Amino acid sequence: MGDRWHVEVDRSVCIGSGMCVNHAPDGFRLDSARQSHPDTPETDANEQVLAAAEGCPVEAITLTLLDSGEVVFPPED
């Protein structure tokens, strides 16, 4: 069984660029205020969701491993 992620969007940081929806249309949606929301906060690890997090211009998306809470993205400085 592969890794599972918790996907969180910090809506106080989100600027509504829509890049997450562009990279992972099945993983994110924008609400009427153009704020991003994960379609499912718990998901199997996958390249599209990782690309969405990496492509966010303000790094508003955090991915953590469900079993350990270890941060997958953004990388620690």
PDB file of C-alpha atoms in Angstrom:
ATOM      1  CA  MET A   1       0.000   0.000   0.000  1.00  0.00           C
ATOM      2  CA  GLY A   2       1.321   3.468  -0.929  1.00  0.00           C
ATOM      3  CA  ASP A   3       1.545   6.641   1.077  1.00  0.00           C
ATOM      4  CA  ARG A   4      -1.538   8.670   1.897  1.00  0.00           C
ATOM      5  CA  TRP A   5      -1.467  12.421   2.285  1.00  0.00           C
ATOM      6  CA  HIS A   6      -3.396  15.003   4.212  1.00  0.00           C
ATOM      7  CA  VAL A   7      -3.925  18.000   1.895  1.00  0.00           C
ATOM      8  CA  GLU A   8      -4.463  21.417   3.417  1.00  0.00           C
ATOM      9  CA  VAL A   9      -4.839  24.852   1.829  1.00  0.00           C
ATOM     10  CA  ASP A  10      -4.088  27.921   3.929  1.00  0.00           C
ATOM     11  CA  ARG A  11      -6.859  30.160   2.666  1.00  0.00           C
ATOM     12  CA  SER A  12      -5.349  33.169   4.421  1.00  0.00           C
ATOM     13  CA  VAL A  13      -2.409  32.806   2.003  1.00  0.00           C
ATOM     14  CA  CYS A  14      -4.259  31.559  -1.115  1.00  0.00           C
ATOM     15  CA  ILE A  15      -4.471  34.206  -3.844  1.00  0.00           C
ATOM     16  CA  GLY A  16      -6.873  32.257  -6.063  1.00  0.00           C
ATOM     17  CA  SER A  17      -4.496  31.814  -8.996  1.00  0.00           C
ATOM     18  CA  GLY A  18      -6.150  28.511  -9.901  1.00  0.00           C
ATOM     19  CA  MET A  19      -2.824  26.803 -10.579  1.00  0.00           C
ATOM     20  CA  CYS A  20      -3.806  23.964  -8.239  1.00  0.00           C
ATOM     21  CA  VAL A  21      -6.961  23.282 -10.258  1.00  0.00           C
ATOM     22  CA  ASN A  22      -4.914  23.461 -13.447  1.00  0.00           C
ATOM     23  CA  HIS A  23      -2.411  20.866 -12.191  1.00  0.00           C
ATOM     24  CA  ALA A  24      -4.873  18.620 -10.344  1.00  0.00           C
ATOM     25  CA  PRO A  25      -8.446  19.224 -11.545  1.00  0.00           C
ATOM     26  CA  ASP A  26      -9.688  16.197  -9.601  1.00  0.00           C
ATOM     27  CA  GLY A  27      -7.886  17.308  -6.440  1.00  0.00           C
ATOM     28  CA  PHE A  28      -8.856  20.957  -5.965  1.00  0.00           C
ATOM     29  CA  ARG A  29     -11.689  23.389  -6.578  1.00  0.00           C
ATOM     30  CA  LEU A  30     -12.114  27.130  -6.235  1.00  0.00           C
ATOM     31  CA  ASP A  31     -15.085  28.493  -4.332  1.00  0.00           C
ATOM     32  CA  SER A  32     -17.032  31.621  -5.284  1.00  0.00           C
ATOM     33  CA  ALA A  33     -14.400  33.776  -3.536  1.00  0.00           C
ATOM     34  CA  ARG A  34     -11.688  32.047  -5.650  1.00  0.00           C
ATOM     35  CA  GLN A  35     -10.259  30.308  -2.599  1.00  0.00           C
ATOM     36  CA  SER A  36      -8.841  26.833  -3.132  1.00  0.00           C
ATOM     37  CA  HIS A  37     -10.186  23.758  -1.354  1.00  0.00           C
ATOM     38  CA  PRO A  38      -8.967  20.176  -1.635  1.00  0.00           C
ATOM     39  CA  ASP A  39     -11.712  17.927  -3.015  1.00  0.00           C
ATOM     40  CA  THR A  40     -10.680  15.309  -0.484  1.00  0.00           C
ATOM     41  CA  PRO A  41      -8.408  16.282   2.413  1.00  0.00           C
ATOM     42  CA  GLU A  42      -7.060  12.719   2.538  1.00  0.00           C
ATOM     43  CA  THR A  43      -5.769  11.231  -0.696  1.00  0.00           C
ATOM     44  CA  ASP A  44      -3.339   8.718  -2.077  1.00  0.00           C
ATOM     45  CA  ALA A  45       0.040  10.251  -2.838  1.00  0.00           C
ATOM     46  CA  ASN A  46       0.073  11.272  -6.493  1.00  0.00           C
ATOM     47  CA  GLU A  47       2.033  13.384  -8.944  1.00  0.00           C
ATOM     48  CA  GLN A  48      -0.855  15.741  -9.808  1.00  0.00           C
ATOM     49  CA  VAL A  49      -1.443  16.866  -6.227  1.00  0.00           C
ATOM     50  CA  LEU A  50       2.302  17.256  -5.676  1.00  0.00           C
ATOM     51  CA  ALA A  51       2.551  19.320  -8.894  1.00  0.00           C
ATOM     52  CA  ALA A  52      -0.329  21.496  -7.649  1.00  0.00           C
ATOM     53  CA  ALA A  53       1.454  22.134  -4.349  1.00  0.00           C
ATOM     54  CA  GLU A  54       4.763  22.842  -6.075  1.00  0.00           C
ATOM     55  CA  GLY A  55       3.056  25.097  -8.625  1.00  0.00           C
ATOM     56  CA  CYS A  56       1.242  27.249  -6.071  1.00  0.00           C
ATOM     57  CA  PRO A  57       2.820  30.701  -6.392  1.00  0.00           C
ATOM     58  CA  VAL A  58       2.411  31.420  -2.661  1.00  0.00           C
ATOM     59  CA  GLU A  59       2.955  27.887  -1.256  1.00  0.00           C
ATOM     60  CA  ALA A  60      -0.520  27.824   0.284  1.00  0.00           C
ATOM     61  CA  ILE A  61      -0.781  24.024  -0.059  1.00  0.00           C
ATOM     62  CA  THR A  62       0.696  21.729   2.574  1.00  0.00           C
ATOM     63  CA  LEU A  63       1.003  17.971   2.106  1.00  0.00           C
ATOM     64  CA  THR A  64       1.696  15.743   5.100  1.00  0.00           C
ATOM     65  CA  LEU A  65       1.911  11.973   5.456  1.00  0.00           C
ATOM     66  CA  LEU A  66      -1.251  10.694   7.147  1.00  0.00           C
ATOM     67  CA  ASP A  67       0.463   8.032   9.217  1.00  0.00           C
ATOM     68  CA  SER A  68       3.336  10.108  10.615  1.00  0.00           C
ATOM     69  CA  GLY A  69       2.410  13.765  10.069  1.00  0.00           C
ATOM     70  CA  GLU A  70       5.757  14.268   8.292  1.00  0.00           C
ATOM     71  CA  VAL A  71       5.672  17.239   5.918  1.00  0.00           C
ATOM     72  CA  VAL A  72       5.996  16.246   2.256  1.00  0.00           C
ATOM     73  CA  PHE A  73       5.589  19.802   0.879  1.00  0.00           C
ATOM     74  CA  PRO A  74       6.669  22.544   1.282  1.00  0.00           C
ATOM     75  CA  PRO A  75      10.204  21.456   2.087  1.00  0.00           C
ATOM     76  CA  GLU A  76      11.690  22.691   5.307  1.00  0.00           C
ATOM     77  CA  ASP A  77      14.314  25.390   4.853  1.00  0.00           C
TER      78      ASP A  77
END
